[in-house]
């Protein structure tokens, strides 16, 4: 017995039951889904970790290298990007938008100041990003979420590279300049 293409799945499942067939036999009348048609198992936790990693990464890069570039442009000393020191660039807060009564409604002040705070805490934020990223990598690999796994590899790898960069002499010098 062929099932009409216009019938819904519910109608197709109820048709054999009206004729006295069991529900297990009813599955014969519904075409099995191929592997490509089935929804992939997406890891919600893995996607949340990727989103948090990328958001904190953007904040950290704006708060460190964005502030560094603005300070180098402010002092007209672009080679100072490779050698960030207080003597060459001055205080990092001098190159940021000023905080005042009008700054509450200025989104640039919020973006730069919150990003600067994240960049000041680069070591603990990197550790948290890596500690959350590695178990999420294992979990997404086990459930077969390839898209989530790929994004987690990128996010965790970039945070690992940023943690290594923060531990180099250049990273410690940049971090020391940001803390002044």
PDB file of C-alpha atoms in Angstrom:
ATOM      1  CA  UNK A   1       0.000   0.000   0.000  1.00  0.00           C
ATOM      2  CA  UNK A   2       1.511   3.284  -1.058  1.00  0.00           C
ATOM      3  CA  UNK A   3       1.093   6.375   1.062  1.00  0.00           C
ATOM      4  CA  UNK A   4      -0.176   9.424  -0.807  1.00  0.00           C
ATOM      5  CA  UNK A   5       2.472  12.193  -0.898  1.00  0.00           C
ATOM      6  CA  UNK A   6      -0.053  14.788   0.278  1.00  0.00           C
ATOM      7  CA  UNK A   7      -0.769  13.038   3.559  1.00  0.00           C
ATOM      8  CA  UNK A   8       0.991  14.222   6.661  1.00  0.00           C
ATOM      9  CA  UNK A   9       3.142  11.978   8.798  1.00  0.00           C
ATOM     10  CA  UNK A  10       0.352  11.761  11.373  1.00  0.00           C
ATOM     11  CA  UNK A  11      -2.091  10.529   8.770  1.00  0.00           C
ATOM     12  CA  UNK A  12       0.461   8.059   7.519  1.00  0.00           C
ATOM     13  CA  UNK A  13       1.021   6.688  11.003  1.00  0.00           C
ATOM     14  CA  UNK A  14      -2.692   6.451  11.815  1.00  0.00           C
ATOM     15  CA  UNK A  15      -3.598   4.717   8.532  1.00  0.00           C
ATOM     16  CA  UNK A  16      -2.113   1.293   9.370  1.00  0.00           C
ATOM     17  CA  UNK A  17      -3.445   1.499  12.929  1.00  0.00           C
ATOM     18  CA  UNK A  18      -7.012   1.810  11.593  1.00  0.00           C
ATOM     19  CA  UNK A  19      -6.487  -1.375   9.635  1.00  0.00           C
ATOM     20  CA  UNK A  20      -5.357  -3.311  12.709  1.00  0.00           C
ATOM     21  CA  UNK A  21      -1.588  -3.080  12.182  1.00  0.00           C
ATOM     22  CA  UNK A  22       0.747  -2.230  15.023  1.00  0.00           C
ATOM     23  CA  UNK A  23       2.626   1.050  15.242  1.00  0.00           C
ATOM     24  CA  UNK A  24       5.917  -0.716  14.578  1.00  0.00           C
ATOM     25  CA  UNK A  25       4.561  -1.844  11.235  1.00  0.00           C
ATOM     26  CA  UNK A  26       3.440   1.732  10.581  1.00  0.00           C
ATOM     27  CA  UNK A  27       7.071   2.819  10.330  1.00  0.00           C
ATOM     28  CA  UNK A  28       7.342   0.804   7.126  1.00  0.00           C
ATOM     29  CA  UNK A  29       4.942   3.244   5.489  1.00  0.00           C
ATOM     30  CA  UNK A  30       7.030   6.279   6.395  1.00  0.00           C
ATOM     31  CA  UNK A  31      10.194   6.640   4.335  1.00  0.00           C
ATOM     32  CA  UNK A  32      13.341   6.506   6.485  1.00  0.00           C
ATOM     33  CA  UNK A  33      15.428   9.670   6.581  1.00  0.00           C
ATOM     34  CA  UNK A  34      18.862   9.602   5.058  1.00  0.00           C
ATOM     35  CA  UNK A  35      21.855  10.789   7.082  1.00  0.00           C
ATOM     36  CA  UNK A  36      21.863  14.163   5.257  1.00  0.00           C
ATOM     37  CA  UNK A  37      18.196  14.792   6.058  1.00  0.00           C
ATOM     38  CA  UNK A  38      18.522  14.188   9.785  1.00  0.00           C
ATOM     39  CA  UNK A  39      19.171  17.122  12.073  1.00  0.00           C
ATOM     40  CA  UNK A  40      22.679  17.076  13.461  1.00  0.00           C
ATOM     41  CA  UNK A  41      23.202  16.855  17.167  1.00  0.00           C
ATOM     42  CA  UNK A  42      24.126  20.410  18.115  1.00  0.00           C
ATOM     43  CA  UNK A  43      25.808  21.032  21.423  1.00  0.00           C
ATOM     44  CA  UNK A  44      24.112  23.997  23.090  1.00  0.00           C
ATOM     45  CA  UNK A  45      26.853  24.216  25.727  1.00  0.00           C
ATOM     46  CA  UNK A  46      29.542  24.174  23.049  1.00  0.00           C
ATOM     47  CA  UNK A  47      27.842  26.999  21.171  1.00  0.00           C
ATOM     48  CA  UNK A  48      27.554  29.059  24.357  1.00  0.00           C
ATOM     49  CA  UNK A  49      31.261  28.553  25.055  1.00  0.00           C
ATOM     50  CA  UNK A  50      32.145  29.589  21.483  1.00  0.00           C
ATOM     51  CA  UNK A  51      30.007  32.714  21.783  1.00  0.00           C
ATOM     52  CA  UNK A  52      31.598  33.646  25.109  1.00  0.00           C
ATOM     53  CA  UNK A  53      35.092  32.974  23.747  1.00  0.00           C
ATOM     54  CA  UNK A  54      34.558  35.139  20.675  1.00  0.00           C
ATOM     55  CA  UNK A  55      32.914  37.964  22.636  1.00  0.00           C
ATOM     56  CA  UNK A  56      35.715  38.053  25.199  1.00  0.00           C
ATOM     57  CA  UNK A  57      38.301  37.769  22.422  1.00  0.00           C
ATOM     58  CA  UNK A  58      36.869  40.805  20.652  1.00  0.00           C
ATOM     59  CA  UNK A  59      36.778  42.726  23.936  1.00  0.00           C
ATOM     60  CA  UNK A  60      40.360  41.751  24.768  1.00  0.00           C
ATOM     61  CA  UNK A  61      41.688  42.718  21.343  1.00  0.00           C
ATOM     62  CA  UNK A  62      39.870  46.073  21.393  1.00  0.00           C
ATOM     63  CA  UNK A  63      40.986  46.723  24.956  1.00  0.00           C
ATOM     64  CA  UNK A  64      44.645  45.976  24.293  1.00  0.00           C
ATOM     65  CA  UNK A  65      45.576  46.462  20.660  1.00  0.00           C
ATOM     66  CA  UNK A  66      42.780  48.947  19.926  1.00  0.00           C
ATOM     67  CA  UNK A  67      43.876  51.175  22.799  1.00  0.00           C
ATOM     68  CA  UNK A  68      47.519  50.690  21.777  1.00  0.00           C
ATOM     69  CA  UNK A  69      46.814  51.756  18.203  1.00  0.00           C
ATOM     70  CA  UNK A  70      44.766  54.777  19.313  1.00  0.00           C
ATOM     71  CA  UNK A  71      47.566  55.822  21.682  1.00  0.00           C
ATOM     72  CA  UNK A  72      50.186  55.428  18.929  1.00  0.00           C
ATOM     73  CA  UNK A  73      48.072  57.543  16.571  1.00  0.00           C
ATOM     74  CA  UNK A  74      47.445  60.099  19.309  1.00  0.00           C
ATOM     75  CA  UNK A  75      51.187  60.568  19.918  1.00  0.00           C
ATOM     76  CA  UNK A  76      52.155  60.273  16.210  1.00  0.00           C
ATOM     77  CA  UNK A  77      54.564  57.459  17.072  1.00  0.00           C
ATOM     78  CA  UNK A  78      53.441  54.381  15.110  1.00  0.00           C
ATOM     79  CA  UNK A  79      56.653  52.390  15.773  1.00  0.00           C
ATOM     80  CA  UNK A  80      55.644  52.525  19.448  1.00  0.00           C
ATOM     81  CA  UNK A  81      53.116  49.788  18.668  1.00  0.00           C
ATOM     82  CA  UNK A  82      56.040  47.363  18.647  1.00  0.00           C
ATOM     83  CA  UNK A  83      57.511  48.823  21.845  1.00  0.00           C
ATOM     84  CA  UNK A  84      54.684  50.011  24.119  1.00  0.00           C
ATOM     85  CA  UNK A  85      56.187  51.971  26.987  1.00  0.00           C
ATOM     86  CA  UNK A  86      54.850  54.737  29.181  1.00  0.00           C
ATOM     87  CA  UNK A  87      57.638  57.070  28.044  1.00  0.00           C
ATOM     88  CA  UNK A  88      56.700  56.734  24.366  1.00  0.00           C
ATOM     89  CA  UNK A  89      52.907  56.490  24.507  1.00  0.00           C
ATOM     90  CA  UNK A  90      51.989  58.177  27.739  1.00  0.00           C
ATOM     91  CA  UNK A  91      49.111  57.074  29.927  1.00  0.00           C
ATOM     92  CA  UNK A  92      46.665  54.787  28.061  1.00  0.00           C
ATOM     93  CA  UNK A  93      43.668  56.633  29.510  1.00  0.00           C
ATOM     94  CA  UNK A  94      44.853  59.875  27.861  1.00  0.00           C
ATOM     95  CA  UNK A  95      44.077  58.512  24.408  1.00  0.00           C
ATOM     96  CA  UNK A  96      40.604  57.212  25.272  1.00  0.00           C
ATOM     97  CA  UNK A  97      37.397  59.242  25.151  1.00  0.00           C
ATOM     98  CA  UNK A  98      37.142  61.259  28.367  1.00  0.00           C
ATOM     99  CA  UNK A  99      34.829  60.108  31.117  1.00  0.00           C
ATOM    100  CA  UNK A 100      32.428  62.782  32.198  1.00  0.00           C
ATOM    101  CA  UNK A 101      28.741  63.517  32.612  1.00  0.00           C
ATOM    102  CA  UNK A 102      28.078  63.042  28.882  1.00  0.00           C
ATOM    103  CA  UNK A 103      29.994  59.774  28.706  1.00  0.00           C
ATOM    104  CA  UNK A 104      27.170  57.770  30.281  1.00  0.00           C
ATOM    105  CA  UNK A 105      25.346  57.866  26.949  1.00  0.00           C
ATOM    106  CA  UNK A 106      28.457  57.576  24.764  1.00  0.00           C
ATOM    107  CA  UNK A 107      28.780  53.943  23.588  1.00  0.00           C
ATOM    108  CA  UNK A 108      32.452  54.384  22.646  1.00  0.00           C
ATOM    109  CA  UNK A 109      33.356  55.053  26.254  1.00  0.00           C
ATOM    110  CA  UNK A 110      31.562  51.880  27.320  1.00  0.00           C
ATOM    111  CA  UNK A 111      33.146  49.765  24.574  1.00  0.00           C
ATOM    112  CA  UNK A 112      36.693  50.981  25.205  1.00  0.00           C
ATOM    113  CA  UNK A 113      36.522  51.001  29.003  1.00  0.00           C
ATOM    114  CA  UNK A 114      34.902  47.571  29.349  1.00  0.00           C
ATOM    115  CA  UNK A 115      37.283  46.166  26.759  1.00  0.00           C
ATOM    116  CA  UNK A 116      40.192  47.697  28.617  1.00  0.00           C
ATOM    117  CA  UNK A 117      39.053  45.998  31.821  1.00  0.00           C
ATOM    118  CA  UNK A 118      38.885  42.642  30.012  1.00  0.00           C
ATOM    119  CA  UNK A 119      42.378  43.261  28.593  1.00  0.00           C
ATOM    120  CA  UNK A 120      43.707  44.058  32.067  1.00  0.00           C
ATOM    121  CA  UNK A 121      42.532  40.637  33.226  1.00  0.00           C
ATOM    122  CA  UNK A 122      43.898  38.791  30.187  1.00  0.00           C
ATOM    123  CA  UNK A 123      45.557  36.026  32.218  1.00  0.00           C
ATOM    124  CA  UNK A 124      42.492  34.832  34.178  1.00  0.00           C
ATOM    125  CA  UNK A 125      40.174  35.362  31.190  1.00  0.00           C
ATOM    126  CA  UNK A 126      42.494  33.262  28.993  1.00  0.00           C
ATOM    127  CA  UNK A 127      42.604  30.511  31.608  1.00  0.00           C
ATOM    128  CA  UNK A 128      38.794  30.474  31.876  1.00  0.00           C
ATOM    129  CA  UNK A 129      38.435  30.436  28.075  1.00  0.00           C
ATOM    130  CA  UNK A 130      40.820  27.489  27.811  1.00  0.00           C
ATOM    131  CA  UNK A 131      39.355  25.594  30.767  1.00  0.00           C
ATOM    132  CA  UNK A 132      35.861  25.900  29.277  1.00  0.00           C
ATOM    133  CA  UNK A 133      37.017  25.319  25.704  1.00  0.00           C
ATOM    134  CA  UNK A 134      38.872  22.020  26.073  1.00  0.00           C
ATOM    135  CA  UNK A 135      36.032  20.026  27.722  1.00  0.00           C
ATOM    136  CA  UNK A 136      33.583  21.517  25.231  1.00  0.00           C
ATOM    137  CA  UNK A 137      35.854  20.326  22.421  1.00  0.00           C
ATOM    138  CA  UNK A 138      35.707  16.786  23.779  1.00  0.00           C
ATOM    139  CA  UNK A 139      31.923  16.947  24.222  1.00  0.00           C
ATOM    140  CA  UNK A 140      31.178  18.308  20.744  1.00  0.00           C
ATOM    141  CA  UNK A 141      33.503  15.707  19.202  1.00  0.00           C
ATOM    142  CA  UNK A 142      31.683  12.889  21.015  1.00  0.00           C
ATOM    143  CA  UNK A 143      28.196  13.972  19.964  1.00  0.00           C
ATOM    144  CA  UNK A 144      29.267  14.664  16.380  1.00  0.00           C
ATOM    145  CA  UNK A 145      28.644  18.407  16.173  1.00  0.00           C
ATOM    146  CA  UNK A 146      31.218  19.177  13.497  1.00  0.00           C
ATOM    147  CA  UNK A 147      30.294  22.825  13.026  1.00  0.00           C
ATOM    148  CA  UNK A 148      30.443  23.529  16.764  1.00  0.00           C
ATOM    149  CA  UNK A 149      33.677  21.563  17.025  1.00  0.00           C
ATOM    150  CA  UNK A 150      35.271  23.624  14.262  1.00  0.00           C
ATOM    151  CA  UNK A 151      34.326  26.912  15.893  1.00  0.00           C
ATOM    152  CA  UNK A 152      35.552  25.639  19.260  1.00  0.00           C
ATOM    153  CA  UNK A 153      38.890  24.674  17.725  1.00  0.00           C
ATOM    154  CA  UNK A 154      39.218  28.194  16.328  1.00  0.00           C
ATOM    155  CA  UNK A 155      38.151  29.921  19.561  1.00  0.00           C
ATOM    156  CA  UNK A 156      40.243  27.756  21.863  1.00  0.00           C
ATOM    157  CA  UNK A 157      43.244  27.931  19.535  1.00  0.00           C
ATOM    158  CA  UNK A 158      43.112  31.724  19.319  1.00  0.00           C
ATOM    159  CA  UNK A 159      42.800  32.002  23.100  1.00  0.00           C
ATOM    160  CA  UNK A 160      45.775  29.662  23.489  1.00  0.00           C
ATOM    161  CA  UNK A 161      47.795  31.835  21.098  1.00  0.00           C
ATOM    162  CA  UNK A 162      46.707  34.973  22.959  1.00  0.00           C
ATOM    163  CA  UNK A 163      47.725  33.417  26.292  1.00  0.00           C
ATOM    164  CA  UNK A 164      51.148  32.539  24.850  1.00  0.00           C
ATOM    165  CA  UNK A 165      51.478  36.075  23.435  1.00  0.00           C
ATOM    166  CA  UNK A 166      50.555  37.544  26.819  1.00  0.00           C
ATOM    167  CA  UNK A 167      53.381  35.561  28.431  1.00  0.00           C
ATOM    168  CA  UNK A 168      56.034  36.806  25.989  1.00  0.00           C
ATOM    169  CA  UNK A 169      58.147  39.878  26.828  1.00  0.00           C
ATOM    170  CA  UNK A 170      56.078  41.950  24.360  1.00  0.00           C
ATOM    171  CA  UNK A 171      52.841  40.798  26.004  1.00  0.00           C
ATOM    172  CA  UNK A 172      54.056  41.561  29.509  1.00  0.00           C
ATOM    173  CA  UNK A 173      55.259  44.986  28.357  1.00  0.00           C
ATOM    174  CA  UNK A 174      51.870  45.702  26.738  1.00  0.00           C
ATOM    175  CA  UNK A 175      50.055  44.474  29.829  1.00  0.00           C
ATOM    176  CA  UNK A 176      52.248  46.629  32.080  1.00  0.00           C
ATOM    177  CA  UNK A 177      51.546  49.681  29.913  1.00  0.00           C
ATOM    178  CA  UNK A 178      47.793  49.016  30.044  1.00  0.00           C
ATOM    179  CA  UNK A 179      47.885  48.774  33.838  1.00  0.00           C
ATOM    180  CA  UNK A 180      49.579  52.204  34.190  1.00  0.00           C
TER     181      UNK A 180
END
